[in-house]
mmCIF file of C-alpha atoms and ligand atoms in Angstrom:
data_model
loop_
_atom_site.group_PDB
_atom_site.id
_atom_site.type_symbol
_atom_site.label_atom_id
_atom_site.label_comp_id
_atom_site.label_asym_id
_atom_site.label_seq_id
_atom_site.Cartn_x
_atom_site.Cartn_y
_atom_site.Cartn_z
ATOM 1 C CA UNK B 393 5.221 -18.400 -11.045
ATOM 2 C CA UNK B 394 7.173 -19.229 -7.906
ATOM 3 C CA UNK B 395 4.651 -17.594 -5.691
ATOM 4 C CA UNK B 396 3.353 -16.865 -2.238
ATOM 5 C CA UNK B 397 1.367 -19.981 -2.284
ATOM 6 C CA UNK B 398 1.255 -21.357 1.323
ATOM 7 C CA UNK B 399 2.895 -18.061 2.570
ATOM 8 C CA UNK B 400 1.157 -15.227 4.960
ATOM 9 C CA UNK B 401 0.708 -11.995 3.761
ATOM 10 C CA UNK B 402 -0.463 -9.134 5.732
ATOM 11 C CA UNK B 403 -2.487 -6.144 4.069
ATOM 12 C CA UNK B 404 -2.985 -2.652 5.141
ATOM 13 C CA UNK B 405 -5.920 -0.738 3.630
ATOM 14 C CA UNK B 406 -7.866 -3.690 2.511
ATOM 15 C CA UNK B 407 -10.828 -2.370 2.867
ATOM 16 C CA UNK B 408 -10.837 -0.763 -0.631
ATOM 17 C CA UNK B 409 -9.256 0.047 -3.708
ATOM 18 C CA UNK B 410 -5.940 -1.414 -4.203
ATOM 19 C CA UNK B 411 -5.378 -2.367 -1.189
ATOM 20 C CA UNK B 412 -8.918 -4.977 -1.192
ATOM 21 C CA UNK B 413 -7.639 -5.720 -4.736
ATOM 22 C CA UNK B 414 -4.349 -7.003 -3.334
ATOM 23 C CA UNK B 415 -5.248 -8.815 -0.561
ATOM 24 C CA UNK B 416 -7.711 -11.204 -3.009
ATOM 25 C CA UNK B 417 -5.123 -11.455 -5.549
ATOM 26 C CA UNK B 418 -3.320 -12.785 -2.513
ATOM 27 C CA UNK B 419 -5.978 -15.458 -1.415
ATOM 28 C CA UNK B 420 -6.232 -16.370 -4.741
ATOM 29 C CA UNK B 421 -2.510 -17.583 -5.280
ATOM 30 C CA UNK B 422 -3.041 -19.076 -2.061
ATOM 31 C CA UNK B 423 -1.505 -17.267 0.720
ATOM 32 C CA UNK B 424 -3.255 -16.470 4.019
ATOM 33 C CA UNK B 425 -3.919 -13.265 4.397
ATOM 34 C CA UNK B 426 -3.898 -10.918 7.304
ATOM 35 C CA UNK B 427 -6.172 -8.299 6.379
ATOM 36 C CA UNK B 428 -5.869 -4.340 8.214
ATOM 37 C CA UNK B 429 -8.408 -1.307 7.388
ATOM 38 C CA UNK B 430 -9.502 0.931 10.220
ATOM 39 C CA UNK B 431 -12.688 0.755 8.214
ATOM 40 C CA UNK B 432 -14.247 -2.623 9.785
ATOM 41 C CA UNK B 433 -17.450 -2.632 7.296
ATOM 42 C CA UNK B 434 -14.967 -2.115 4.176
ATOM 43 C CA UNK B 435 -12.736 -4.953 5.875
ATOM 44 C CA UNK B 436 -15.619 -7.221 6.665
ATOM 45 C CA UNK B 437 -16.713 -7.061 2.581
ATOM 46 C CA UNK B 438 -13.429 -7.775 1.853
ATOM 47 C CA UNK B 439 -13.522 -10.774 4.092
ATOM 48 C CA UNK B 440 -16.754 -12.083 2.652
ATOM 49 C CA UNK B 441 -15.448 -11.758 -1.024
ATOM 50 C CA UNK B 442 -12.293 -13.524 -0.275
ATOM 51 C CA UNK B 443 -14.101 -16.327 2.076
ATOM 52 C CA UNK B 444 -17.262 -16.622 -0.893
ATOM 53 C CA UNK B 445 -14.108 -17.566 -3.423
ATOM 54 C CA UNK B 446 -12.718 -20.369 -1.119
ATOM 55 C CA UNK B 447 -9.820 -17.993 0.381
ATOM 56 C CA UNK B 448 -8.418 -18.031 3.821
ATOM 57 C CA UNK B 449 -8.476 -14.919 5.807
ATOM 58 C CA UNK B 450 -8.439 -12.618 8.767
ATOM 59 C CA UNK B 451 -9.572 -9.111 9.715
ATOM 60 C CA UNK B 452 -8.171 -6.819 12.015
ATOM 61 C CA UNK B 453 -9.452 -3.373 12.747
ATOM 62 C CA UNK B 454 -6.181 -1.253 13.046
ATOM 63 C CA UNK B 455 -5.338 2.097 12.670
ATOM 64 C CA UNK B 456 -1.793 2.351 11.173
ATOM 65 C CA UNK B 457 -1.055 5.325 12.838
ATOM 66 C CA UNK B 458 -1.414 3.816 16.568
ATOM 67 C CA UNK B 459 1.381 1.605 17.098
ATOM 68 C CA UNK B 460 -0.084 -0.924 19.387
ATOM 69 C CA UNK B 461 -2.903 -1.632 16.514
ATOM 70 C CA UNK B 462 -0.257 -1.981 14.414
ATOM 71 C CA UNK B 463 1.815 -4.315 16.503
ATOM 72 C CA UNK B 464 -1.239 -6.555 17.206
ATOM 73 C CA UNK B 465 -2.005 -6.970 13.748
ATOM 74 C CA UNK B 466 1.314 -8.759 13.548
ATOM 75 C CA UNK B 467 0.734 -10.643 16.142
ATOM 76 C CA UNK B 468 -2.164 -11.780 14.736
ATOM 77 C CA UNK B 469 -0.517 -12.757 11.685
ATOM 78 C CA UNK B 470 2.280 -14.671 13.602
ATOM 79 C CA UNK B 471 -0.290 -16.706 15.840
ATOM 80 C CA UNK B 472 -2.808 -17.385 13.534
ATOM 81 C CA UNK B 473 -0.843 -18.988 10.652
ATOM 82 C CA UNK B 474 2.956 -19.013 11.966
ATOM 83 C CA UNK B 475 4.846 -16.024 11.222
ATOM 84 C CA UNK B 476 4.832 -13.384 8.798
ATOM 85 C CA UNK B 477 6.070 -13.662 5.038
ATOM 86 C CA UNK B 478 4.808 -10.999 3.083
ATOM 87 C CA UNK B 479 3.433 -7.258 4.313
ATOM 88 C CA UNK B 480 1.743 -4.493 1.809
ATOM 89 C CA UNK B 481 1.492 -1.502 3.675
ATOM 90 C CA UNK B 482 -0.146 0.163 1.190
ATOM 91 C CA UNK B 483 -3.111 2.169 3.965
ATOM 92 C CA UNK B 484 -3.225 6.185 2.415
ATOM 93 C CA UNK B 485 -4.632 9.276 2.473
ATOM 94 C CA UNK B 486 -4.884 11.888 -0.175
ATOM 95 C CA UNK B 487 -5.448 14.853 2.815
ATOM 96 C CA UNK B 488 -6.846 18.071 1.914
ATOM 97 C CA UNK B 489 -6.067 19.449 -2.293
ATOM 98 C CA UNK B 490 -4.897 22.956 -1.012
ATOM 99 C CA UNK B 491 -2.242 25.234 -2.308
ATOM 100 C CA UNK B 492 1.264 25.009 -0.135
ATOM 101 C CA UNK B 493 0.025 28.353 1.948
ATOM 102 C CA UNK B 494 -3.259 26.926 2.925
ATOM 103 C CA UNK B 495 -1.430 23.790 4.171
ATOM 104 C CA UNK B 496 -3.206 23.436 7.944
ATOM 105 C CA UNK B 497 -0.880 21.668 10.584
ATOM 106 C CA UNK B 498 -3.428 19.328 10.972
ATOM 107 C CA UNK B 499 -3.764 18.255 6.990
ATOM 108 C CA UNK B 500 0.069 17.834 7.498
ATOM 109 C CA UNK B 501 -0.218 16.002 10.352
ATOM 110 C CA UNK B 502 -2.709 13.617 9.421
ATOM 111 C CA UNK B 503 -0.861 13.113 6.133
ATOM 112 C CA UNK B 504 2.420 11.951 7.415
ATOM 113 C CA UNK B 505 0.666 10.177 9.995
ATOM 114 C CA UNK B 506 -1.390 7.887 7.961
ATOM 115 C CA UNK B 507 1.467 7.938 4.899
ATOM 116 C CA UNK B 508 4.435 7.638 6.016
ATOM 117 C CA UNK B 509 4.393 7.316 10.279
ATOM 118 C CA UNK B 510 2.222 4.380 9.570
ATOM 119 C CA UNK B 511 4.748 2.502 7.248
ATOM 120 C CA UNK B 512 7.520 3.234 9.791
ATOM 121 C CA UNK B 513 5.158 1.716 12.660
ATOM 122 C CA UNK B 514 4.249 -1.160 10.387
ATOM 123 C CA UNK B 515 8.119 -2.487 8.906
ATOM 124 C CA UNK B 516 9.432 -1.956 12.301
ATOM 125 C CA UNK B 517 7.161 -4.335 13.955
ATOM 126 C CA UNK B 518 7.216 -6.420 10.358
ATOM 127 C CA UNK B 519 11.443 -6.963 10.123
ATOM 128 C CA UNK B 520 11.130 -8.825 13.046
ATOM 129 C CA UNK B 521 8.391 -10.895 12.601
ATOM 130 C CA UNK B 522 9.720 -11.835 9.227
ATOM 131 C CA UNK B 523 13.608 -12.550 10.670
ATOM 132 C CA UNK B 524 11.882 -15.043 13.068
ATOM 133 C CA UNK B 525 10.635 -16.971 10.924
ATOM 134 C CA UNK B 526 13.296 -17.672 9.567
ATOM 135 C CA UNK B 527 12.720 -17.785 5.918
ATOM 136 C CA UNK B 528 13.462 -14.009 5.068
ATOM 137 C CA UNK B 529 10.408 -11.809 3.257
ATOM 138 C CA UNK B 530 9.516 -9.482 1.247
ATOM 139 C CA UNK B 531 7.486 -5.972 2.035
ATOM 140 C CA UNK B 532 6.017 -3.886 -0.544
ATOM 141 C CA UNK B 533 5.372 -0.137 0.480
ATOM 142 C CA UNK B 534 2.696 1.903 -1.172
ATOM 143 C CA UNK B 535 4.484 4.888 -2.685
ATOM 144 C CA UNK B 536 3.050 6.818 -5.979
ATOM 145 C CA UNK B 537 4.375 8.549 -8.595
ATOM 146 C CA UNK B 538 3.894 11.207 -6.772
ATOM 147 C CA UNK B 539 6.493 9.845 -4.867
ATOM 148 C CA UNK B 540 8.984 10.772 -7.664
ATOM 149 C CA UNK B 541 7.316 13.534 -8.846
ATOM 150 C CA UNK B 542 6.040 16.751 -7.843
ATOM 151 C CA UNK B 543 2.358 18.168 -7.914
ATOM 152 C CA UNK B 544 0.616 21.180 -7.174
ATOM 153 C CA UNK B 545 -1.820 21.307 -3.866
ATOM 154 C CA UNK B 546 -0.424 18.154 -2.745
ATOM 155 C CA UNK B 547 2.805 18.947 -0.826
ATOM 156 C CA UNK B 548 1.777 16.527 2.657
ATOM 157 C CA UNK B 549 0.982 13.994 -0.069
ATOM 158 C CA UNK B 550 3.896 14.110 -2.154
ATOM 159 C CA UNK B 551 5.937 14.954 0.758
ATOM 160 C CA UNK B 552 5.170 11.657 2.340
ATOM 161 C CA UNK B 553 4.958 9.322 -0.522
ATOM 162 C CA UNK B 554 8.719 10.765 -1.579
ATOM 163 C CA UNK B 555 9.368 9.288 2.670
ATOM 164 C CA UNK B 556 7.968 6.013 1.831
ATOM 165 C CA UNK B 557 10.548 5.594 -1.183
ATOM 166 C CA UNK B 558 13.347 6.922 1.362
ATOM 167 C CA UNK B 559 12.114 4.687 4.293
ATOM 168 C CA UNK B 560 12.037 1.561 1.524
ATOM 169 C CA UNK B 561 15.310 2.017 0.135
ATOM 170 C CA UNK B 562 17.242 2.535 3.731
ATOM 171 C CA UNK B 563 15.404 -0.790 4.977
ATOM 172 C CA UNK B 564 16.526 -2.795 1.454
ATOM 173 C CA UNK B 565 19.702 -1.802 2.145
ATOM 174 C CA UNK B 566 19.815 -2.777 6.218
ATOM 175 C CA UNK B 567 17.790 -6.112 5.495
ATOM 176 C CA UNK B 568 18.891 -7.561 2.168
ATOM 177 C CA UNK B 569 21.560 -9.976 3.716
ATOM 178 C CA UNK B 570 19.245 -11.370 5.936
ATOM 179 C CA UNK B 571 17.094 -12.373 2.743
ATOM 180 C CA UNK B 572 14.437 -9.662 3.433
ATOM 181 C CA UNK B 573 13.453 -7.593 0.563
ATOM 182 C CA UNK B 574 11.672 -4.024 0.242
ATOM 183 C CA UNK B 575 10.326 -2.440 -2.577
ATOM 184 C CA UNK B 576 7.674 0.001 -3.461
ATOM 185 C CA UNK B 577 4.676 0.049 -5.308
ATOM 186 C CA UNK B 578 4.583 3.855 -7.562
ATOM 187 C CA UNK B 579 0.838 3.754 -8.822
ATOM 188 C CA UNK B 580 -0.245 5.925 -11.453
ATOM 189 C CA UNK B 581 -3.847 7.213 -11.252
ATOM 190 C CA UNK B 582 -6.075 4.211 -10.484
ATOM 191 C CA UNK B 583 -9.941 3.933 -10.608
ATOM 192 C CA UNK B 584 -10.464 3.090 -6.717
ATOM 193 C CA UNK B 585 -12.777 5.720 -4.578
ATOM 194 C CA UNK B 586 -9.730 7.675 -3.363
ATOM 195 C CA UNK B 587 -9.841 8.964 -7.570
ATOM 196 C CA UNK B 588 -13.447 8.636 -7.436
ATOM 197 C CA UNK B 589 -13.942 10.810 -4.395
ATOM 198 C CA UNK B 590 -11.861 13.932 -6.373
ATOM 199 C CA UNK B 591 -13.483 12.840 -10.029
ATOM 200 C CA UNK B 592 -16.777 13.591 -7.769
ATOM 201 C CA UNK B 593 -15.745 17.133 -6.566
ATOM 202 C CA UNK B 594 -14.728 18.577 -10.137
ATOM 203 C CA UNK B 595 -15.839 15.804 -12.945
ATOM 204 C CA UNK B 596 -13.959 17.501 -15.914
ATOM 205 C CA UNK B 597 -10.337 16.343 -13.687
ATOM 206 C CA UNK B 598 -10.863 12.940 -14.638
ATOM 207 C CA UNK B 599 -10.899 14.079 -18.542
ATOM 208 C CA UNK B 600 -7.799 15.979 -18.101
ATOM 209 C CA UNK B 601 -6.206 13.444 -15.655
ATOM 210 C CA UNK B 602 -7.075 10.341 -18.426
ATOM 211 C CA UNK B 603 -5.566 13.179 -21.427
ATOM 212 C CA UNK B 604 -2.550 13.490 -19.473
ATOM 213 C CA UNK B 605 -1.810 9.567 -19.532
ATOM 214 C CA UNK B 606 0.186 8.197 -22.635
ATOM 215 C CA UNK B 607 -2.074 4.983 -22.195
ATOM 216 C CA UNK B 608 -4.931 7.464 -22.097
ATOM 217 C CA UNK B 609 -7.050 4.870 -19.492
ATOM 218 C CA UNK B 610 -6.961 4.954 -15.582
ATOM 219 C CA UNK B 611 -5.618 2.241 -14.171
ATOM 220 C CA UNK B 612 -7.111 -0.592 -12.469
ATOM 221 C CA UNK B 613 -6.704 -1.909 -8.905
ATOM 222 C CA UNK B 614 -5.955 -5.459 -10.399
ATOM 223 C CA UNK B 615 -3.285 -4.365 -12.395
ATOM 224 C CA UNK B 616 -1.772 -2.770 -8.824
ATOM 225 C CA UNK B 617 -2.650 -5.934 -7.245
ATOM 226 C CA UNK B 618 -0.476 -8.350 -9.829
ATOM 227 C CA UNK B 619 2.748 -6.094 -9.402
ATOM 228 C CA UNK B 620 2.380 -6.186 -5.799
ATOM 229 C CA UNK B 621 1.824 -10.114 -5.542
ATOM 230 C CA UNK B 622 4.976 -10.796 -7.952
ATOM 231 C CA UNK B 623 7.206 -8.005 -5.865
ATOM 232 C CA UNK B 624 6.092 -10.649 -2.568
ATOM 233 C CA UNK B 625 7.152 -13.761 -4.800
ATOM 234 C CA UNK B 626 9.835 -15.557 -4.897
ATOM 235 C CA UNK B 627 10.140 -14.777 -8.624
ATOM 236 C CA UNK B 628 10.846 -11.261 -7.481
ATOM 237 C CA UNK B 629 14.267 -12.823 -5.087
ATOM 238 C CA UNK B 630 16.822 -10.477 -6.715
ATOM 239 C CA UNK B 631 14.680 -7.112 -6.570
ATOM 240 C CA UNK B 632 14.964 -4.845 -3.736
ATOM 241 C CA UNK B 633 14.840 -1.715 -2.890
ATOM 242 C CA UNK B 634 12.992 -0.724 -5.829
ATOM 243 C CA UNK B 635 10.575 2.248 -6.880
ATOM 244 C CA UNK B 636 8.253 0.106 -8.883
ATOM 245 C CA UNK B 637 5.956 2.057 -11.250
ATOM 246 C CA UNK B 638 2.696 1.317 -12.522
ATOM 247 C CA UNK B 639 1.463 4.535 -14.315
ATOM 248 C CA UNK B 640 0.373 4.215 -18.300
ATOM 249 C CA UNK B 641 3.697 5.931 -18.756
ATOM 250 C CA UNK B 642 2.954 8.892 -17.142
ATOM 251 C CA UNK B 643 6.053 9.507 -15.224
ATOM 252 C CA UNK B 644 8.487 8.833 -18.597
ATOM 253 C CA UNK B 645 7.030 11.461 -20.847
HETATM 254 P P1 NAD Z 1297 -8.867 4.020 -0.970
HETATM 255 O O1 NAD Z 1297 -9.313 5.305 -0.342
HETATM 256 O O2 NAD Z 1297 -9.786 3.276 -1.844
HETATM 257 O O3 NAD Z 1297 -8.291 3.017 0.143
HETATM 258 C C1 NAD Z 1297 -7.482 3.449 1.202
HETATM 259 C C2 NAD Z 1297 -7.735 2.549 2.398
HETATM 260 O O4 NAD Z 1297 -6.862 2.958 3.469
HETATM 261 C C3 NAD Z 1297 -9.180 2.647 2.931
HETATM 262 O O5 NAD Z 1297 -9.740 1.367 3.089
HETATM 263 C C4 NAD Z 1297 -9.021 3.357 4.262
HETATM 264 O O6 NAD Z 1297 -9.999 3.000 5.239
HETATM 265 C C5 NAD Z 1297 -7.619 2.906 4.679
HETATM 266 N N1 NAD Z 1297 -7.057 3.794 5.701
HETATM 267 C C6 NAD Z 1297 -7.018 5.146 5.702
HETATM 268 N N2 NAD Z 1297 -6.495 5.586 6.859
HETATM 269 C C7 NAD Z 1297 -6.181 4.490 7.603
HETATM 270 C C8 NAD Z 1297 -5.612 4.299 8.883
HETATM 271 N N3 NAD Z 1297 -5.254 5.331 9.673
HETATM 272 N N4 NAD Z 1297 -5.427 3.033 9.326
HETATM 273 C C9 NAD Z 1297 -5.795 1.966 8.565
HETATM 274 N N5 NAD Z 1297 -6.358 2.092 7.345
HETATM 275 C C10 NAD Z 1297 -6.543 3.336 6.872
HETATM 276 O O7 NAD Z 1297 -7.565 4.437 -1.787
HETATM 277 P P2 NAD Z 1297 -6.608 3.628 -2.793
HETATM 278 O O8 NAD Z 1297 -6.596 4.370 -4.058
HETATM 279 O O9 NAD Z 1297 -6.889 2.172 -2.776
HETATM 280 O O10 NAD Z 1297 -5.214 3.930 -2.081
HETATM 281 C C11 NAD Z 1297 -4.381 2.925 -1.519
HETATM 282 C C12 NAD Z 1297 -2.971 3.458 -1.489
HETATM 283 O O11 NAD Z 1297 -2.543 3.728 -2.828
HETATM 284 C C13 NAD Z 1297 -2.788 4.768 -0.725
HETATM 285 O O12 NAD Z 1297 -1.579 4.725 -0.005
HETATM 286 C C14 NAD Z 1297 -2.700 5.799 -1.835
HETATM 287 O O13 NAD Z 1297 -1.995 6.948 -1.440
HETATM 288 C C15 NAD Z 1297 -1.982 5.022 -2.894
HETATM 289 N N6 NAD Z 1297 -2.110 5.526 -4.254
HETATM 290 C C16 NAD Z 1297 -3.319 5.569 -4.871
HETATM 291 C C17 NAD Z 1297 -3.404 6.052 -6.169
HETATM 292 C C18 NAD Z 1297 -4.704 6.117 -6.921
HETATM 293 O O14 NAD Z 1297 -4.704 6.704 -8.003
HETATM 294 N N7 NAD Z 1297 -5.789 5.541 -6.441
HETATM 295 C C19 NAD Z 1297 -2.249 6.504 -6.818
HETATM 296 C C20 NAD Z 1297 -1.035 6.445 -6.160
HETATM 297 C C21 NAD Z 1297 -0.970 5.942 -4.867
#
């Protein structure tokens, strides 16, 4: 693989799931990684397990939603290994699982905050990082299928995650001549604590949810991680703009 070996990549929401997944997979094809949780413990475990396998690494504590944490995590990026090559902004919320007329302002809120306000913070302070140094980039946004498809009790959520696709394509389109690409990431249902956390609350969903999946299995972080790390390659040069599924199958049926 050409891949993002020597190259930095930043990492939002490594402090679990896919987004710790990710940012190993990165260290482990050898890019530096920049990684961005508001959760510091999370982030400091993902440090260790990075560091304990040889990888090279930083943490930042950064909300996504506050746009100075957001702009310092950049600039951490930029003066700690050169400039910027690579961003996941993949940091999420599942808010509240209420039908659309028990929707609170404040689920909303904090939905589009975290979900979509936070990938508009982080690609605007991301472009031009990346156009500075010189050799373009790529940024891979964490969408969902639900970013494609509709679902009951989840209308922040889906609302959002349908923004991120909008936000990505718009900025593959403005970018693309100046060698910067933009895709998302549309995961199906993966086993990370965000799944967990609702398999807790009514354990029969999971059985339903795995039913419902032509590969009948949940995903896996890794298998995230991988189609992440090849969107920020240079293998991936010609794709941009992209809606990039990784469901079992469960959005052709
Ligand atoms: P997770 O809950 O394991 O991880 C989410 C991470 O985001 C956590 O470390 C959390 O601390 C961090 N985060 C939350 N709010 C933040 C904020 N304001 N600032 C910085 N960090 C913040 O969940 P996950 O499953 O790994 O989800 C990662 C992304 O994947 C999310 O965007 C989610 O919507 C998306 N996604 C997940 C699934 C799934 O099935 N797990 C499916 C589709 C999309």
């Amino acid at each position: 693989m050409r891949g993002v070996d020597g190259k930095t990549a930043l990492v939002s929401g490594a402090a679990s799931g896919i987004g710790r997944a990710a940012a190993k997979r990165f260290a482990e094809e050898s890019a530096s990684v920049v990684a961005v949780d508001i959760d510091e413990e999370g982030g400091e475990e993902t440090v260790s397990q990075i560091e304990s396998d040889g990888g090279e690494v930083t943490f930042v504590e950064t909300d996504v939603t506050d746009r100075d944490d957001v702009a310092a995590a950049v600039e951490t990026a930029v003066d700690t290994y050169g400039g910027l090559d690579v961003a996941f902004n993949n940091a999420g919320i599942e808010g509240e699982q209420v039908g659309f007329g028990d929707q609170s302002d404040d689920n909303w809120e904090r939905v589009v905050d975290i979900n979509l306000t936070g990938v508009f913070y982080a690609m605007r302070e991301e472009i031009p990082a990346m156009l500075e140094s010189d050799g373009g980039g790529a940024i891979i946004n964490t969408a969902s299928i639900a970013g494609i498809l509709g679902f009951p009790n989840l209308s922040p959520y889906v609302a959002s995650k349908h923004g991120v696709v909008g936000l990505t394509r718009s900025a593959a389109v403005e970018f693309a001549a100046e060698d910067i690409r933009v895709n998302a990431v549309l995961p199906g249902v993966i086993d990370t604590p965000m799944v967990q956390r609702s398999g807790e609350a009514d354990p029969e969903s999971t059985e339903r949810t795995i039913a419902a999946i032509p590969a009948q299995r949940l995903g896996e972080p890794e298998e995230i991680a991988s189609t992440v790390v090849w969107l920020g390659s240079e293998d991936a040069s010609y794709v941009t703009g992209q809606p990039i599924t990784v469901d079992g199958g469960y959005s052709v049926q």
